[in-house]
Amino acid sequence: MTQKKRIFSGMQPTGILTLGNYLGAMRNWVALQDEYDCIYSIVDLHSLTIRHEPKDLRQYRISLLAQYIACGIDPEKCILFMQSHVSAHAELTWILNCYTYMGELNRMTQFKEKAAKNESNINAGLFTYPVLMAADILLYQTHLVPVGEDQKQHLELARDIAGRFNGLYGDVFQIPEPYIPKVGARIMSLQDPESKMSKSDSNQNAFISLLDPPETIVRKFKRAVTDSETVVRFDIENKPGISNLMSIYSSVTGKSLEDIEREFEGKGYGDFKLAVGEAVAETLRPIQERYKDLLASRDYLEDVMKEGAEAAGYIAGKTLNKVYRKIGLR
Ligand code: AMP
Ligand code: TRP
């Protein structure tokens, strides 16, 4: 029997997921869980890089766990755990910090963006955030990392760190590959189709939350910024708004871009936007129902976390031990 390849990914518990998170990342995670040996984490340590209220974090962690499961992540098929429950993540991060260069971290575009947004709190954690992410991935001898386009640079850094470490001490880490979806990798804001859809956007109309009621979803799509033409045609350069809506519609219905162009030939943007809104609402409806049920089953969620932490801790511990041995700490 050939062993299944390992997948690792994670998201920060910073609020309710958006349609971008779902189409760009979560839906792939679900699709991969039969074919691969999947480990999915709620990366709560990462979210400390931005100031937070402890009570919010507590709630977001459990909520994200429920969102994962509601979206279709099955704790029977994969390991689902809270990053802070496995201390190896923090331990390996320190070690990898000593094998990562300031120059490398200085090039990270996400750091630059976040530093610009949080001028009063540019902490060292924000700077070394990608090293913690590398530790997450490398602890599990990961082959593939499903993420959206924006995480590609962090993944390349993880590969570089792993390669450097292996070069010095022999084969310690599996070198991970990114796994980025072709459709949905970058869902854009509904209000500014030049920037990505993000849950931290101050304009509520810019993003669809996984828990938005159907009326809200339809309304937000109705108000989506488009262009002054009337043709539904895919052209990212000249028609970024319509192209984004087409990608979304294609992602949730499975229809090709050509089919969509044909479907709306001779019809106005109004009809098209309504169709997109309704299709998205329909996709999210069962997820929302599941989510409500899960939040009410607190004991079940606690059990999932406990079992996940044990299973993850076992694998991570083996890698960490090997690292300690290799560098002379045993
Ligand atoms: P974040 O919301 O930045 O914590 O990202 C969590 C995951 O969702 C990462 O894998 C991102 O790459 C992915 N993601 C976030 N926003 C989008 C978006 N607008 N389109 C596609 N993927 C996204
Ligand atoms: N940095 C990722 C994000 O913002 C989250 C993350 C942390 C992650 N550790 C990871 C993603 C390991 C994939 C693998 O989306």
mmCIF file of C-alpha atoms and ligand atoms in Angstrom:
data_model
loop_
_atom_site.group_PDB
_atom_site.id
_atom_site.type_symbol
_atom_site.label_atom_id
_atom_site.label_comp_id
_atom_site.label_asym_id
_atom_site.label_seq_id
_atom_site.Cartn_x
_atom_site.Cartn_y
_atom_site.Cartn_z
ATOM 1 C CA MET A 1 0.000 0.000 0.000
ATOM 2 C CA THR A 2 1.361 3.419 -0.885
ATOM 3 C CA GLN A 3 1.208 5.966 1.875
ATOM 4 C CA LYS A 4 -1.064 8.946 1.360
ATOM 5 C CA LYS A 5 0.617 12.300 0.959
ATOM 6 C CA ARG A 6 0.332 14.729 3.837
ATOM 7 C CA ILE A 7 -1.506 18.042 3.671
ATOM 8 C CA PHE A 8 -1.326 20.811 6.248
ATOM 9 C CA SER A 9 -3.128 24.127 6.370
ATOM 10 C CA GLY A 10 -4.484 26.610 8.858
ATOM 11 C CA MET A 11 -6.447 29.790 9.344
ATOM 12 C CA GLN A 12 -6.407 32.432 12.013
ATOM 13 C CA PRO A 13 -9.327 32.705 14.434
ATOM 14 C CA THR A 14 -10.029 36.370 13.774
ATOM 15 C CA GLY A 15 -13.725 36.337 12.913
ATOM 16 C CA ILE A 16 -16.252 34.807 10.591
ATOM 17 C CA LEU A 17 -14.810 33.475 7.327
ATOM 18 C CA THR A 18 -15.599 35.257 4.097
ATOM 19 C CA LEU A 19 -16.657 33.860 0.771
ATOM 20 C CA GLY A 20 -13.010 34.454 -0.254
ATOM 21 C CA ASN A 21 -11.722 32.184 2.523
ATOM 22 C CA TYR A 22 -14.286 29.593 1.597
ATOM 23 C CA LEU A 23 -13.721 29.520 -2.169
ATOM 24 C CA GLY A 24 -9.990 30.226 -1.989
ATOM 25 C CA ALA A 25 -9.074 27.817 0.769
ATOM 26 C CA MET A 26 -11.667 25.965 2.803
ATOM 27 C CA ARG A 27 -13.490 24.312 -0.062
ATOM 28 C CA ASN A 28 -10.231 22.848 -1.289
ATOM 29 C CA TRP A 29 -9.420 21.513 2.132
ATOM 30 C CA VAL A 30 -12.687 19.617 2.060
ATOM 31 C CA ALA A 31 -12.103 18.245 -1.431
ATOM 32 C CA LEU A 32 -8.673 16.942 -0.451
ATOM 33 C CA GLN A 33 -9.558 15.038 2.688
ATOM 34 C CA ASP A 34 -10.316 11.682 1.061
ATOM 35 C CA GLU A 35 -7.269 11.530 -1.121
ATOM 36 C CA TYR A 36 -4.704 12.872 1.343
ATOM 37 C CA ASP A 37 -3.695 12.579 4.929
ATOM 38 C CA CYS A 38 -4.941 16.012 6.043
ATOM 39 C CA ILE A 39 -4.090 18.055 9.113
ATOM 40 C CA TYR A 40 -5.947 21.324 9.611
ATOM 41 C CA SER A 41 -5.197 23.778 12.356
ATOM 42 C CA ILE A 42 -6.731 26.830 13.928
ATOM 43 C CA VAL A 43 -3.625 28.969 14.185
ATOM 44 C CA ASP A 44 -4.433 30.898 17.330
ATOM 45 C CA LEU A 45 -0.810 31.804 18.088
ATOM 46 C CA HIS A 46 -0.620 33.667 14.785
ATOM 47 C CA SER A 47 -3.545 35.846 15.726
ATOM 48 C CA LEU A 48 -1.657 37.277 18.733
ATOM 49 C CA THR A 49 0.369 39.441 16.342
ATOM 50 C CA ILE A 50 -2.520 41.917 16.247
ATOM 51 C CA ARG A 51 -3.934 43.234 19.557
ATOM 52 C CA HIS A 52 -7.083 41.438 20.594
ATOM 53 C CA GLU A 53 -9.567 41.069 23.419
ATOM 54 C CA PRO A 54 -9.060 37.717 25.220
ATOM 55 C CA LYS A 55 -12.793 37.091 25.280
ATOM 56 C CA ASP A 56 -13.045 37.640 21.519
ATOM 57 C CA LEU A 57 -10.188 35.247 20.860
ATOM 58 C CA ARG A 58 -11.795 32.602 23.056
ATOM 59 C CA GLN A 59 -15.003 32.908 21.082
ATOM 60 C CA TYR A 60 -13.383 33.098 17.636
ATOM 61 C CA ARG A 61 -11.376 29.929 18.256
ATOM 62 C CA ILE A 62 -14.407 27.790 18.988
ATOM 63 C CA SER A 63 -16.407 29.529 16.276
ATOM 64 C CA LEU A 64 -13.734 28.798 13.678
ATOM 65 C CA LEU A 65 -13.669 25.161 14.692
ATOM 66 C CA ALA A 66 -17.439 25.034 14.133
ATOM 67 C CA GLN A 67 -17.024 26.846 10.792
ATOM 68 C CA TYR A 68 -14.420 24.317 9.640
ATOM 69 C CA ILE A 69 -16.712 21.397 10.428
ATOM 70 C CA ALA A 70 -19.788 23.154 9.014
ATOM 71 C CA CYS A 71 -17.940 23.683 5.728
ATOM 72 C CA GLY A 72 -17.330 19.967 5.511
ATOM 73 C CA ILE A 73 -14.044 19.254 7.283
ATOM 74 C CA ASP A 74 -14.618 15.854 8.845
ATOM 75 C CA PRO A 75 -12.797 15.162 12.135
ATOM 76 C CA GLU A 76 -13.155 11.439 11.389
ATOM 77 C CA LYS A 77 -11.083 11.826 8.246
ATOM 78 C CA CYS A 78 -8.486 14.388 9.256
ATOM 79 C CA ILE A 79 -6.699 15.814 12.256
ATOM 80 C CA LEU A 80 -8.306 19.051 13.377
ATOM 81 C CA PHE A 81 -6.556 20.924 16.175
ATOM 82 C CA MET A 82 -5.770 24.191 17.928
ATOM 83 C CA GLN A 83 -2.188 25.324 17.271
ATOM 84 C CA SER A 84 -1.583 26.478 20.860
ATOM 85 C CA HIS A 85 -2.500 23.008 22.162
ATOM 86 C CA VAL A 86 0.678 21.580 20.611
ATOM 87 C CA SER A 87 3.694 23.262 22.177
ATOM 88 C CA ALA A 88 6.061 21.959 19.487
ATOM 89 C CA HIS A 89 4.913 24.830 17.241
ATOM 90 C CA ALA A 90 6.344 27.470 19.543
ATOM 91 C CA GLU A 91 9.490 25.411 20.178
ATOM 92 C CA LEU A 92 10.335 24.776 16.548
ATOM 93 C CA THR A 93 9.635 28.424 15.748
ATOM 94 C CA TRP A 94 12.451 29.539 18.025
ATOM 95 C CA ILE A 95 14.865 27.148 16.401
ATOM 96 C CA LEU A 96 13.853 28.105 12.871
ATOM 97 C CA ASN A 97 14.158 31.787 13.805
ATOM 98 C CA CYS A 98 17.855 31.079 14.129
ATOM 99 C CA TYR A 99 17.936 29.765 10.563
ATOM 100 C CA THR A 100 15.977 32.609 8.966
ATOM 101 C CA TYR A 101 17.529 35.865 7.808
ATOM 102 C CA MET A 102 16.241 39.333 8.564
ATOM 103 C CA GLY A 103 16.606 40.100 4.866
ATOM 104 C CA GLU A 104 14.237 37.287 3.971
ATOM 105 C CA LEU A 105 11.598 38.444 6.425
ATOM 106 C CA ASN A 106 12.017 42.037 5.279
ATOM 107 C CA ARG A 107 10.829 41.051 1.833
ATOM 108 C CA MET A 108 7.483 39.657 2.997
ATOM 109 C CA THR A 109 4.717 41.739 1.463
ATOM 110 C CA GLN A 110 2.173 40.706 4.081
ATOM 111 C CA PHE A 111 4.431 42.066 6.822
ATOM 112 C CA LYS A 112 4.755 45.370 4.997
ATOM 113 C CA GLU A 113 0.992 45.597 4.560
ATOM 114 C CA LYS A 114 0.203 44.682 8.146
ATOM 115 C CA ALA A 115 2.911 46.970 9.529
ATOM 116 C CA ALA A 116 1.449 49.855 7.546
ATOM 117 C CA LYS A 117 -2.009 49.123 8.975
ATOM 118 C CA ASN A 118 -0.817 48.726 12.592
ATOM 119 C CA GLU A 119 1.751 51.463 12.920
ATOM 120 C CA SER A 120 1.402 51.645 16.691
ATOM 121 C CA ASN A 121 2.125 47.947 17.187
ATOM 122 C CA ILE A 122 4.752 46.658 14.766
ATOM 123 C CA ASN A 123 5.860 43.870 17.092
ATOM 124 C CA ALA A 124 8.537 41.246 16.524
ATOM 125 C CA GLY A 125 5.867 38.565 16.268
ATOM 126 C CA LEU A 126 4.382 40.275 13.246
ATOM 127 C CA PHE A 127 7.830 40.173 11.676
ATOM 128 C CA THR A 128 8.552 36.511 12.429
ATOM 129 C CA TYR A 129 4.985 35.390 11.700
ATOM 130 C CA PRO A 130 6.159 33.487 8.569
ATOM 131 C CA VAL A 131 8.628 31.486 10.677
ATOM 132 C CA LEU A 132 5.817 30.239 12.909
ATOM 133 C CA MET A 133 3.967 29.332 9.730
ATOM 134 C CA ALA A 134 7.032 27.442 8.468
ATOM 135 C CA ALA A 135 7.190 25.557 11.781
ATOM 136 C CA ASP A 136 3.503 24.632 11.452
ATOM 137 C CA ILE A 137 4.110 23.125 8.048
ATOM 138 C CA LEU A 138 7.488 21.482 8.644
ATOM 139 C CA LEU A 139 6.529 19.770 11.914
ATOM 140 C CA TYR A 140 4.190 17.477 9.990
ATOM 141 C CA GLN A 141 6.491 16.496 7.094
ATOM 142 C CA THR A 142 3.943 18.153 4.823
ATOM 143 C CA HIS A 143 3.884 17.533 1.076
ATOM 144 C CA LEU A 144 1.185 19.994 0.064
ATOM 145 C CA VAL A 145 -0.166 23.225 1.541
ATOM 146 C CA PRO A 146 -3.531 24.403 0.178
ATOM 147 C CA VAL A 147 -3.757 28.188 0.525
ATOM 148 C CA GLY A 148 -4.903 31.216 -1.411
ATOM 149 C CA GLU A 149 -2.559 33.117 -3.696
ATOM 150 C CA ASP A 150 -1.592 35.625 -0.971
ATOM 151 C CA GLN A 151 0.228 32.967 1.088
ATOM 152 C CA LYS A 152 2.524 31.831 -1.701
ATOM 153 C CA GLN A 153 5.438 33.978 -0.591
ATOM 154 C CA HIS A 154 5.266 32.600 2.949
ATOM 155 C CA LEU A 155 5.308 29.110 1.564
ATOM 156 C CA GLU A 156 8.377 29.827 -0.521
ATOM 157 C CA LEU A 157 10.108 31.011 2.623
ATOM 158 C CA ALA A 158 9.149 27.783 4.413
ATOM 159 C CA ARG A 159 10.695 25.855 1.526
ATOM 160 C CA ASP A 160 13.883 27.917 1.727
ATOM 161 C CA ILE A 161 14.195 27.429 5.494
ATOM 162 C CA ALA A 162 13.600 23.684 5.159
ATOM 163 C CA GLY A 163 16.139 23.385 2.354
ATOM 164 C CA ARG A 164 18.730 25.328 4.339
ATOM 165 C CA PHE A 165 18.200 23.194 7.431
ATOM 166 C CA ASN A 166 18.360 19.957 5.431
ATOM 167 C CA GLY A 167 21.532 21.199 3.735
ATOM 168 C CA LEU A 168 23.194 21.561 7.124
ATOM 169 C CA TYR A 169 21.869 18.504 8.959
ATOM 170 C CA GLY A 170 20.683 15.967 6.399
ATOM 171 C CA ASP A 171 17.108 15.096 5.530
ATOM 172 C CA VAL A 172 15.080 16.408 8.427
ATOM 173 C CA PHE A 173 12.146 18.112 6.731
ATOM 174 C CA GLN A 174 9.956 17.241 3.782
ATOM 175 C CA ILE A 175 10.036 20.215 1.361
ATOM 176 C CA PRO A 176 6.412 21.400 1.025
ATOM 177 C CA GLU A 177 4.693 22.482 -2.192
ATOM 178 C CA PRO A 178 1.963 25.108 -2.461
ATOM 179 C CA TYR A 179 -1.433 23.956 -3.667
ATOM 180 C CA ILE A 180 -3.318 26.933 -5.055
ATOM 181 C CA PRO A 181 -6.722 26.514 -6.713
ATOM 182 C CA LYS A 182 -7.163 27.660 -10.327
ATOM 183 C CA VAL A 183 -10.594 29.163 -9.754
ATOM 184 C CA GLY A 184 -11.303 31.133 -6.609
ATOM 185 C CA ALA A 185 -7.659 31.646 -5.587
ATOM 186 C CA ARG A 186 -8.250 35.337 -5.311
ATOM 187 C CA ILE A 187 -11.779 36.528 -4.693
ATOM 188 C CA MET A 188 -11.866 40.305 -4.836
ATOM 189 C CA SER A 189 -13.744 42.890 -2.784
ATOM 190 C CA LEU A 190 -17.267 43.619 -4.035
ATOM 191 C CA GLN A 191 -16.665 47.343 -3.541
ATOM 192 C CA ASP A 192 -13.132 47.588 -4.906
ATOM 193 C CA PRO A 193 -12.417 44.752 -7.331
ATOM 194 C CA GLU A 194 -8.716 45.690 -7.381
ATOM 195 C CA SER A 195 -8.191 44.539 -3.769
ATOM 196 C CA LYS A 196 -8.867 41.156 -2.228
ATOM 197 C CA MET A 197 -12.008 40.336 -0.285
ATOM 198 C CA SER A 198 -11.072 40.515 3.370
ATOM 199 C CA LYS A 199 -12.981 40.083 6.603
ATOM 200 C CA SER A 200 -11.171 43.066 8.109
ATOM 201 C CA ASP A 201 -12.557 45.445 5.473
ATOM 202 C CA SER A 202 -14.259 48.396 7.185
ATOM 203 C CA ASN A 203 -16.955 48.413 4.497
ATOM 204 C CA GLN A 204 -19.393 45.579 5.250
ATOM 205 C CA ASN A 205 -20.617 45.614 1.658
ATOM 206 C CA ALA A 206 -17.157 44.670 0.408
ATOM 207 C CA PHE A 207 -17.304 41.090 1.622
ATOM 208 C CA ILE A 208 -19.720 38.218 2.003
ATOM 209 C CA SER A 209 -19.531 36.575 5.387
ATOM 210 C CA LEU A 210 -20.152 32.849 5.626
ATOM 211 C CA LEU A 211 -22.998 33.661 8.015
ATOM 212 C CA ASP A 212 -24.687 36.481 6.093
ATOM 213 C CA PRO A 213 -28.425 35.780 5.711
ATOM 214 C CA PRO A 214 -29.644 35.212 2.104
ATOM 215 C CA GLU A 215 -31.255 38.687 1.799
ATOM 216 C CA THR A 216 -27.996 40.325 2.820
ATOM 217 C CA ILE A 217 -26.039 38.272 0.307
ATOM 218 C CA VAL A 218 -28.379 39.195 -2.536
ATOM 219 C CA ARG A 219 -28.299 42.860 -1.519
ATOM 220 C CA LYS A 220 -24.486 42.956 -1.349
ATOM 221 C CA PHE A 221 -24.186 41.468 -4.830
ATOM 222 C CA LYS A 222 -26.758 43.928 -6.167
ATOM 223 C CA ARG A 223 -24.557 46.764 -4.931
ATOM 224 C CA ALA A 224 -21.310 45.250 -6.189
ATOM 225 C CA VAL A 225 -19.149 47.718 -8.110
ATOM 226 C CA THR A 226 -18.936 46.904 -11.824
ATOM 227 C CA ASP A 227 -18.363 49.020 -14.948
ATOM 228 C CA SER A 228 -20.384 51.177 -17.317
ATOM 229 C CA GLU A 229 -20.750 48.550 -20.061
ATOM 230 C CA THR A 230 -23.598 46.068 -20.089
ATOM 231 C CA VAL A 231 -21.868 42.920 -21.352
ATOM 232 C CA VAL A 232 -21.110 39.987 -19.060
ATOM 233 C CA ARG A 233 -17.621 39.183 -20.319
ATOM 234 C CA PHE A 234 -14.484 37.924 -18.555
ATOM 235 C CA ASP A 235 -11.754 40.566 -18.816
ATOM 236 C CA ILE A 236 -9.854 41.103 -15.576
ATOM 237 C CA GLU A 237 -7.948 44.099 -16.899
ATOM 238 C CA ASN A 238 -10.875 46.172 -18.137
ATOM 239 C CA LYS A 239 -13.771 44.614 -16.248
ATOM 240 C CA PRO A 240 -12.402 43.530 -12.863
ATOM 241 C CA GLY A 241 -15.770 43.743 -11.078
ATOM 242 C CA ILE A 242 -17.701 41.623 -13.567
ATOM 243 C CA SER A 243 -14.787 39.193 -13.886
ATOM 244 C CA ASN A 244 -14.755 38.724 -10.110
ATOM 245 C CA LEU A 245 -18.496 38.055 -10.055
ATOM 246 C CA MET A 246 -18.026 35.591 -12.905
ATOM 247 C CA SER A 247 -15.294 33.749 -10.981
ATOM 248 C CA ILE A 248 -17.548 33.553 -7.950
ATOM 249 C CA TYR A 249 -20.496 32.341 -10.003
ATOM 250 C CA SER A 250 -18.302 29.792 -11.740
ATOM 251 C CA SER A 251 -16.900 28.573 -8.404
ATOM 252 C CA VAL A 252 -20.289 27.996 -6.818
ATOM 253 C CA THR A 253 -22.140 26.586 -9.841
ATOM 254 C CA GLY A 254 -19.325 24.729 -11.598
ATOM 255 C CA LYS A 255 -20.229 26.483 -14.874
ATOM 256 C CA SER A 256 -17.371 27.524 -17.141
ATOM 257 C CA LEU A 257 -16.681 31.197 -17.884
ATOM 258 C CA GLU A 258 -17.763 30.668 -21.513
ATOM 259 C CA ASP A 259 -21.049 29.111 -20.398
ATOM 260 C CA ILE A 260 -21.669 32.068 -18.127
ATOM 261 C CA GLU A 261 -21.015 34.563 -20.925
ATOM 262 C CA ARG A 262 -23.512 32.669 -23.056
ATOM 263 C CA GLU A 263 -26.075 32.386 -20.263
ATOM 264 C CA PHE A 264 -26.194 36.175 -19.820
ATOM 265 C CA GLU A 265 -25.883 37.242 -23.422
ATOM 266 C CA GLY A 266 -28.308 40.060 -24.079
ATOM 267 C CA LYS A 267 -29.206 40.361 -20.390
ATOM 268 C CA GLY A 268 -28.230 43.229 -18.105
ATOM 269 C CA TYR A 269 -25.969 43.307 -15.052
ATOM 270 C CA GLY A 270 -29.057 43.318 -12.813
ATOM 271 C CA ASP A 271 -30.062 39.802 -13.846
ATOM 272 C CA PHE A 272 -26.509 38.568 -13.586
ATOM 273 C CA LYS A 273 -25.907 40.005 -10.111
ATOM 274 C CA LEU A 274 -29.157 38.520 -8.853
ATOM 275 C CA ALA A 275 -28.179 35.096 -10.190
ATOM 276 C CA VAL A 276 -24.778 35.285 -8.497
ATOM 277 C CA GLY A 277 -26.325 36.394 -5.195
ATOM 278 C CA GLU A 278 -28.879 33.609 -5.222
ATOM 279 C CA ALA A 279 -26.328 30.951 -6.139
ATOM 280 C CA VAL A 280 -24.015 32.046 -3.319
ATOM 281 C CA ALA A 281 -26.879 32.168 -0.792
ATOM 282 C CA GLU A 282 -27.871 28.650 -1.838
ATOM 283 C CA THR A 283 -24.305 27.383 -1.392
ATOM 284 C CA LEU A 284 -23.998 28.873 2.080
ATOM 285 C CA ARG A 285 -27.432 27.877 3.390
ATOM 286 C CA PRO A 286 -26.549 24.304 4.514
ATOM 287 C CA ILE A 287 -23.254 25.515 6.005
ATOM 288 C CA GLN A 288 -25.098 28.070 8.124
ATOM 289 C CA GLU A 289 -27.554 25.483 9.421
ATOM 290 C CA ARG A 290 -24.785 23.088 10.322
ATOM 291 C CA TYR A 291 -22.857 25.869 12.054
ATOM 292 C CA LYS A 292 -25.766 26.705 14.348
ATOM 293 C CA ASP A 293 -26.160 23.072 15.391
ATOM 294 C CA LEU A 294 -22.452 22.677 16.055
ATOM 295 C CA LEU A 295 -22.170 25.738 18.279
ATOM 296 C CA ALA A 296 -24.891 24.210 20.423
ATOM 297 C CA SER A 297 -22.865 20.978 20.769
ATOM 298 C CA ARG A 298 -20.054 22.351 22.839
ATOM 299 C CA ASP A 299 -19.007 18.972 24.283
ATOM 300 C CA TYR A 300 -18.562 17.551 20.827
ATOM 301 C CA LEU A 301 -16.320 20.467 19.805
ATOM 302 C CA GLU A 302 -14.237 20.036 22.975
ATOM 303 C CA ASP A 303 -13.774 16.342 22.178
ATOM 304 C CA VAL A 304 -12.678 17.092 18.620
ATOM 305 C CA MET A 305 -10.069 19.566 19.905
ATOM 306 C CA LYS A 306 -8.758 17.165 22.490
ATOM 307 C CA GLU A 307 -8.377 14.250 20.101
ATOM 308 C CA GLY A 308 -6.869 16.508 17.456
ATOM 309 C CA ALA A 309 -4.253 17.880 19.834
ATOM 310 C CA GLU A 310 -3.184 14.385 20.843
ATOM 311 C CA ALA A 311 -2.854 13.129 17.288
ATOM 312 C CA ALA A 312 -1.066 16.270 16.073
ATOM 313 C CA GLY A 313 1.179 16.374 19.140
ATOM 314 C CA TYR A 314 2.375 12.848 18.478
ATOM 315 C CA ILE A 315 3.509 13.599 14.911
ATOM 316 C CA ALA A 316 4.948 17.017 15.756
ATOM 317 C CA GLY A 317 6.847 15.576 18.721
ATOM 318 C CA LYS A 318 8.641 13.104 16.493
ATOM 319 C CA THR A 319 9.874 15.837 14.149
ATOM 320 C CA LEU A 320 10.881 18.116 16.993
ATOM 321 C CA ASN A 321 12.863 15.334 18.624
ATOM 322 C CA LYS A 322 14.731 14.724 15.431
ATOM 323 C CA VAL A 323 15.541 18.427 15.117
ATOM 324 C CA TYR A 324 16.829 18.578 18.689
ATOM 325 C CA ARG A 325 19.033 15.564 18.077
ATOM 326 C CA LYS A 326 20.426 16.914 14.826
ATOM 327 C CA ILE A 327 21.426 20.301 16.196
ATOM 328 C CA GLY A 328 23.040 18.989 19.372
ATOM 329 C CA LEU A 329 20.346 19.621 21.930
ATOM 330 C CA ARG A 330 20.187 15.948 22.987
HETATM 331 P P1 AMP B 1 -6.916 35.075 6.028
HETATM 332 O O1 AMP B 1 -8.352 35.473 5.944
HETATM 333 O O2 AMP B 1 -6.024 36.126 5.454
HETATM 334 O O3 AMP B 1 -6.530 34.622 7.397
HETATM 335 O O4 AMP B 1 -6.703 33.820 5.055
HETATM 336 C C1 AMP B 1 -7.111 32.505 5.320
HETATM 337 C C2 AMP B 1 -7.018 31.667 4.058
HETATM 338 O O5 AMP B 1 -7.965 32.103 3.086
HETATM 339 C C3 AMP B 1 -5.673 31.728 3.340
HETATM 340 O O6 AMP B 1 -5.380 30.462 2.772
HETATM 341 C C4 AMP B 1 -5.886 32.751 2.265
HETATM 342 O O7 AMP B 1 -5.018 32.554 1.182
HETATM 343 C C5 AMP B 1 -7.330 32.496 1.876
HETATM 344 N N1 AMP B 1 -7.963 33.740 1.426
HETATM 345 C C6 AMP B 1 -8.170 34.858 2.174
HETATM 346 N N2 AMP B 1 -8.802 35.816 1.464
HETATM 347 C C7 AMP B 1 -9.007 35.293 0.234
HETATM 348 C C8 AMP B 1 -9.605 35.796 -0.968
HETATM 349 N N3 AMP B 1 -10.138 37.020 -1.031
HETATM 350 N N4 AMP B 1 -9.631 34.990 -2.051
HETATM 351 C C9 AMP B 1 -9.111 33.747 -1.988
HETATM 352 N N5 AMP B 1 -8.531 33.212 -0.906
HETATM 353 C C10 AMP B 1 -8.472 33.967 0.203
HETATM 354 N N1 TRP B 2 -0.607 32.635 7.402
HETATM 355 C C1 TRP B 2 -1.786 31.935 6.994
HETATM 356 C C2 TRP B 2 -2.873 32.949 6.620
HETATM 357 O O1 TRP B 2 -2.841 34.069 7.023
HETATM 358 C C3 TRP B 2 -2.299 31.035 8.088
HETATM 359 C C4 TRP B 2 -1.352 29.930 8.401
HETATM 360 C C5 TRP B 2 -0.601 29.800 9.503
HETATM 361 C C6 TRP B 2 -1.088 28.797 7.579
HETATM 362 N N2 TRP B 2 0.126 28.664 9.455
HETATM 363 C C7 TRP B 2 -0.141 28.011 8.304
HETATM 364 C C8 TRP B 2 -1.550 28.383 6.347
HETATM 365 C C9 TRP B 2 0.374 26.834 7.763
HETATM 366 C C10 TRP B 2 -1.037 27.189 5.818
HETATM 367 C C11 TRP B 2 -0.080 26.421 6.537
HETATM 368 O O2 TRP B 2 -3.778 32.582 5.935
#
